Amino acid sequence: MNRPNPMQAQILDGNAVATEIKAEVAAQVSELRSQGLRPGLAVVLAGTHAASEIYVRNKVRSSEQLGIYSEKLTPPPSITTAGLLEVIAELNSRNDIDGILVQLPLPPQVDSKEVLMAVSPQKDVDGFHPVNIGLLSMQRPGLTPCTPTGIMELLQRSGVEIAGQNAVVAGRSDIVGKPMAMLLLNANATVTVCHSKTRDLAAVCREADLLVAAVGRAGMITREFVKPGATVIDVGISRVTTRQDLERFFPGNEKRAREFAERGATLIGDVHPNVAEVAGAITPVPGGVGPLTIAMLMANTVKACRMRRGRRTP
Ligand code: NDP
């Protein structure tokens, strides 16, 4: 963790923690392989989103780097719900596949929830299946969603106190906000969940010792939302694509201006850069929550392998 300027928040380095987690996963994979077991991950990419293709490429590459067997399946974008259910049934029945990840969004004609519910809970490395959500809620061993689980790892490994703290989660999606709230509650935080109908969001957020922003709105959480010294986790990922927004969010920031000039865009989270002037600790975008999501997918694949094949989890 760096704190070069005392007026600036401590940076919670997601890249460093993700590297640490991946090294642990690689060691577990090599131990399993020495026993003749190789964890396997299948990634199903049916949509045509450019971003999805990049995410899937990164997931497959990370698997290979850690010694996990991986397979990418690309059914045509015209596939029906029934067609995808057949793909999932085949993967459910294969013994060499421990984890199944269905990359969202699926094509519009497909019933995404039906497809996600068809994944065997034992192979549900995204942790989206109702059985795993139930296990999380009951604090029983299971597979938990990658992004919020990665955030818990970051907090714990960075020494951020959770028990007894007031935690506010802005956003209530099934993949981030709700499981994040459940994980924080399980870790004994006092949790408030906010959404688009919350009255005076800024006032509620200002009560937080620990604020998780997962609303998907560029720079919406400004310093007025943050209690001095609070820990702020920025889940959002948006692209700044206009010069006007570049100036609004990053005035005088040469690094961002250079990146914008080279690529025509720069990334921003839900948290406005001015929050770094009041927060005690903060995750950057990029380099905060994003790398942890992939690291936890790898960790979940190995966990699924161990649980399914009756090996103890370290
Ligand atoms: P969703 O769009 O599914 O959910 C957004 C949530 O934010 C909803 O609960 C919504 O409320 C709430 N919200 C939206 N606008 C406001 C507002 N003005 N005030 C208060 N609450 C608001 O998004 P996701 O949870 O899937 O993702 C959130 C962000 O995180 C996105 O930027 C996404 O790209 C990013 N993300 C990043 C990941 C990573 O690895 N770093 C992984 C996953 C997501 P309501 O329910 O009332 O509509």
XYZ file of C-alpha atoms and ligand atoms in Angstrom:
362
model
C 0.000 0.000 0.000
C 1.380 3.421 -0.969
C 0.801 6.752 0.723
C 3.202 9.196 -0.894
C 1.211 12.309 0.016
C -0.367 12.491 3.518
C -3.304 14.478 2.040
C -4.049 11.603 -0.339
C -5.746 8.331 0.536
C -3.758 5.156 0.868
C -3.999 3.173 -2.388
C -5.340 -0.372 -2.043
C -3.425 -2.114 -4.805
C -5.678 -4.692 -6.473
C -2.961 -5.787 -8.891
C -0.601 -6.713 -6.059
C -3.249 -8.688 -4.153
C -4.408 -10.407 -7.371
C -0.807 -11.458 -8.088
C -0.554 -12.869 -4.552
C -3.810 -14.837 -4.929
C -2.806 -16.169 -8.351
C 0.531 -17.402 -6.973
C -1.357 -19.292 -4.236
C -3.751 -20.755 -6.818
C -0.825 -21.826 -9.049
C 0.743 -23.659 -6.095
C -2.547 -25.456 -5.375
C -2.930 -26.409 -9.047
C 0.560 -27.846 -9.134
C -0.143 -29.864 -5.976
C -3.381 -31.232 -7.476
C -1.616 -32.046 -10.739
C 1.043 -33.970 -8.851
C -1.871 -36.128 -7.615
C -3.090 -36.636 -11.184
C -5.862 -34.015 -11.036
C -6.051 -31.008 -13.312
C -8.738 -28.390 -12.569
C -10.696 -27.524 -15.720
C -12.657 -24.398 -16.646
C -15.111 -24.043 -19.545
C -16.012 -20.544 -20.685
C -19.095 -20.173 -22.851
C -19.148 -17.095 -25.081
C -22.355 -16.801 -27.092
C -22.756 -13.052 -27.394
C -20.906 -10.757 -29.780
C -19.894 -7.982 -27.350
C -16.357 -6.749 -28.016
C -15.769 -6.303 -24.264
C -16.948 -9.889 -23.562
C -14.385 -11.235 -26.012
C -11.617 -9.363 -24.186
C -12.848 -10.623 -20.782
C -12.991 -14.226 -22.054
C -9.527 -13.978 -23.609
C -8.139 -12.738 -20.275
C -9.864 -15.547 -18.353
C -8.515 -18.226 -20.702
C -5.019 -16.704 -20.596
C -5.004 -16.549 -16.786
C -6.107 -20.208 -16.600
C -3.248 -21.261 -18.838
C -0.730 -19.242 -16.828
C -1.792 -21.000 -13.617
C -1.851 -24.511 -15.095
C -5.666 -24.805 -15.148
C -7.101 -26.607 -18.180
C -9.411 -24.249 -20.051
C -11.792 -24.552 -22.916
C -13.606 -21.791 -24.766
C -16.940 -22.658 -26.348
C -18.409 -20.266 -28.914
C -21.907 -21.313 -29.940
C -23.352 -19.072 -32.691
C -25.057 -15.820 -31.566
C -28.303 -17.196 -33.076
C -28.370 -20.034 -30.498
C -31.677 -20.599 -28.658
C -32.207 -21.075 -24.921
C -32.746 -24.803 -25.558
C -29.523 -24.990 -27.560
C -27.524 -23.381 -24.762
C -29.148 -25.628 -22.177
C -27.789 -28.595 -24.153
C -24.285 -27.086 -24.111
C -24.524 -26.617 -20.335
C -25.897 -30.154 -19.782
C -22.925 -31.604 -21.676
C -20.457 -29.545 -19.585
C -22.258 -30.532 -16.369
C -21.724 -34.195 -17.227
C -18.010 -33.945 -18.066
C -15.635 -35.055 -15.331
C -12.673 -33.005 -16.640
C -14.624 -29.739 -16.274
C -14.820 -28.329 -12.722
C -15.990 -24.817 -13.496
C -18.504 -23.458 -16.020
C -18.641 -19.750 -16.734
C -21.331 -18.334 -18.987
C -20.156 -14.927 -20.170
C -22.881 -12.293 -19.935
C -24.640 -10.669 -21.688
C -26.159 -13.536 -23.671
C -27.912 -12.859 -26.995
C -31.340 -11.211 -26.489
C -33.364 -14.286 -27.557
C -31.805 -16.364 -24.738
C -33.345 -16.571 -21.254
C -30.164 -15.788 -19.276
C -31.577 -16.689 -15.858
C -32.726 -20.105 -17.101
C -29.263 -20.783 -18.531
C -27.451 -19.673 -15.338
C -29.756 -21.832 -13.230
C -28.939 -24.861 -15.413
C -25.252 -24.761 -14.431
C -24.555 -27.404 -11.793
C -24.144 -25.567 -8.442
C -20.931 -27.566 -7.913
C -19.463 -26.094 -11.117
C -20.929 -22.598 -10.715
C -17.626 -20.694 -10.459
C -19.445 -17.367 -10.861
C -21.439 -18.116 -7.691
C -24.709 -16.955 -9.308
C -26.789 -20.121 -8.812
C -29.594 -19.862 -6.213
C -28.090 -22.823 -4.320
C -24.785 -20.979 -3.895
C -26.553 -17.745 -3.001
C -28.486 -19.690 -0.347
C -25.288 -21.260 0.988
C -23.692 -17.793 1.179
C -26.678 -16.478 3.056
C -26.501 -19.408 5.512
C -22.689 -19.106 5.827
C -22.157 -22.656 4.545
C -19.239 -23.611 2.238
C -20.014 -22.935 -1.422
C -18.909 -20.890 -4.410
C -19.286 -17.130 -3.950
C -19.403 -14.409 -6.649
C -15.928 -13.398 -7.840
C -16.044 -9.587 -7.653
C -17.331 -9.205 -4.068
C -15.215 -12.138 -2.867
C -12.156 -10.469 -4.386
C -13.050 -7.261 -2.531
C -13.207 -9.176 0.777
C -9.754 -10.630 0.050
C -8.403 -7.149 -0.693
C -9.845 -5.720 2.531
C -8.633 -8.600 4.683
C -5.162 -8.779 3.163
C -4.787 -4.992 3.451
C -5.667 -5.076 7.152
C -8.889 -3.053 6.797
C -11.154 -3.594 9.796
C -14.610 -4.936 8.884
C -16.265 -6.276 12.050
C -18.383 -3.650 13.767
C -17.830 -1.094 11.007
C -20.653 0.741 9.229
C -20.548 -0.504 5.645
C -22.621 1.058 2.864
C -23.006 -0.735 -0.468
C -24.265 1.515 -3.266
C -25.874 -0.799 -5.857
C -27.995 -3.932 -5.392
C -27.272 -6.075 -8.448
C -27.296 -9.858 -8.132
C -23.641 -10.074 -9.194
C -22.086 -7.310 -7.094
C -24.219 -5.310 -4.648
C -26.316 -8.037 -3.001
C -23.556 -10.647 -2.517
C -21.192 -7.860 -1.376
C -23.682 -6.873 1.312
C -24.054 -10.515 2.389
C -20.283 -11.074 2.607
C -19.822 -7.910 4.672
C -22.702 -8.907 6.941
C -21.162 -12.371 7.367
C -17.933 -10.595 8.373
C -19.894 -8.724 11.092
C -20.148 -5.284 9.483
C -23.358 -3.289 9.980
C -24.547 -3.084 6.388
C -26.787 -0.639 4.520
C -27.640 -1.301 0.866
C -28.548 1.640 -1.398
C -30.077 1.840 -4.877
C -31.651 4.260 -7.318
C -34.647 4.882 -5.026
C -32.569 5.629 -1.921
C -33.369 9.057 -0.490
C -30.345 11.349 0.013
C -27.722 8.838 -1.092
C -24.892 11.219 -0.153
C -26.065 11.432 3.468
C -26.360 7.646 3.764
C -22.904 7.133 2.211
C -21.365 9.701 4.574
C -22.228 7.378 7.488
C -19.954 4.681 6.048
C -16.627 3.629 7.524
C -16.459 1.343 4.500
C -18.132 2.410 1.247
C -18.494 0.110 -1.763
C -19.588 1.901 -4.938
C -21.190 -0.379 -7.541
C -23.666 1.810 -9.406
C -22.079 1.942 -12.865
C -22.152 5.775 -13.072
C -18.897 7.519 -13.922
C -17.530 9.609 -11.042
C -20.908 9.860 -9.297
C -19.526 9.354 -5.768
C -17.864 12.685 -5.032
C -16.087 13.807 -1.867
C -19.419 15.025 -0.419
C -20.456 11.334 -0.178
C -17.462 10.289 1.905
C -16.702 10.504 5.620
C -13.112 11.662 6.171
C -10.858 8.652 6.658
C -13.340 6.112 5.233
C -12.241 3.163 3.094
C -13.714 3.445 -0.416
C -13.958 0.522 -2.839
C -14.690 1.472 -6.433
C -16.273 -1.358 -8.433
C -17.516 0.705 -11.377
C -15.815 0.740 -14.744
C -16.762 3.426 -17.268
C -14.930 4.997 -20.201
C -14.243 8.716 -20.418
C -14.504 9.420 -24.140
C -14.952 13.198 -24.403
C -12.384 15.928 -23.790
C -14.977 17.740 -21.687
C -15.296 14.783 -19.291
C -11.516 14.328 -19.265
C -11.167 17.924 -18.032
C -14.052 17.539 -15.589
C -12.684 14.387 -13.935
C -8.931 14.675 -14.421
C -7.987 18.377 -14.659
C -4.217 18.803 -14.957
C -3.581 15.031 -14.888
C -0.863 14.537 -17.518
C -0.867 10.750 -17.384
C -4.602 10.593 -18.101
C -4.330 13.238 -20.831
C -1.571 11.209 -22.536
C -3.612 8.025 -22.344
C -6.654 9.832 -23.734
C -4.588 11.239 -26.619
C -3.162 7.798 -27.446
C -6.312 5.678 -27.076
C -9.184 8.143 -27.359
C -10.432 7.137 -23.884
C -9.429 6.585 -20.291
C -11.135 4.519 -17.582
C -12.949 5.892 -14.567
C -14.866 4.223 -11.752
C -17.993 5.272 -9.892
C -15.801 7.264 -7.521
C -14.744 10.789 -8.446
C -10.964 11.364 -8.250
C -11.513 14.114 -5.631
C -12.535 11.431 -3.109
C -8.826 10.599 -2.708
C -8.524 13.930 -0.822
C -10.865 12.780 1.987
C -10.830 8.971 2.045
C -8.442 7.047 4.277
C -7.915 4.315 1.699
C -9.202 3.812 -1.834
C -9.018 1.396 -4.761
C -7.813 2.852 -8.070
C -9.468 2.346 -11.463
C -7.851 0.646 -13.289
C -5.798 -1.622 -11.010
C -8.232 -2.003 -8.116
C -11.185 -4.377 -8.136
C -10.876 -5.507 -11.786
C -7.792 -7.771 -11.433
C -9.260 -9.371 -8.302
C -12.319 -10.603 -10.187
C -10.215 -12.802 -12.499
C -7.989 -13.986 -9.635
C -11.077 -15.127 -7.723
C -12.439 -16.924 -10.783
C -9.228 -18.942 -10.839
C -9.471 -19.549 -7.080
C -13.114 -20.645 -7.433
C -12.197 -23.113 -10.195
C -9.645 -24.792 -7.942
C -12.102 -24.687 -5.009
C -14.796 -26.306 -7.201
C -12.302 -28.991 -8.243
C -11.405 -29.750 -4.632
C -14.997 -29.756 -3.373
C -16.313 -31.861 -6.264
C -13.506 -34.388 -6.117
C -13.475 -34.634 -2.332
C -10.136 -32.880 -1.639
C -9.738 -30.712 1.416
C -9.646 -26.946 0.798
C -6.510 -25.425 2.348
P -26.145 -2.930 -12.480
O -26.490 -1.942 -13.524
O -26.688 -4.317 -12.575
O -26.598 -2.340 -11.055
C -26.386 -1.007 -10.721
C -26.987 -0.720 -9.362
O -26.745 0.640 -9.071
C -28.504 -0.923 -9.294
O -28.835 -1.555 -8.086
C -29.070 0.494 -9.349
O -30.247 0.684 -8.602
C -27.953 1.293 -8.707
N -27.937 2.672 -9.188
C -27.870 3.094 -10.481
N -27.892 4.448 -10.517
C -27.991 4.870 -9.240
C -28.075 6.149 -8.637
N -28.080 7.276 -9.365
N -28.164 6.211 -7.297
C -28.172 5.078 -6.545
N -28.074 3.842 -7.055
C -28.014 3.747 -8.396
O -24.567 -2.932 -12.389
P -23.506 -4.023 -11.844
O -23.723 -4.237 -10.388
O -23.470 -5.175 -12.738
O -22.152 -3.210 -12.069
C -21.908 -1.960 -11.458
C -20.614 -1.395 -12.021
O -19.552 -2.270 -11.692
C -20.569 -1.264 -13.547
O -19.793 -0.120 -13.868
C -19.839 -2.511 -13.993
O -19.150 -2.323 -15.225
C -18.854 -2.665 -12.866
N -18.379 -4.026 -12.652
C -17.028 -4.184 -12.460
C -16.507 -5.411 -12.213
C -15.051 -5.521 -11.979
O -14.506 -6.613 -12.052
N -14.374 -4.415 -11.652
C -17.346 -6.622 -12.170
C -18.757 -6.348 -12.289
C -19.225 -5.093 -12.539
P -31.661 -0.029 -8.965
O -31.511 -1.449 -8.524
O -32.660 0.710 -8.173
O -31.820 0.092 -10.452
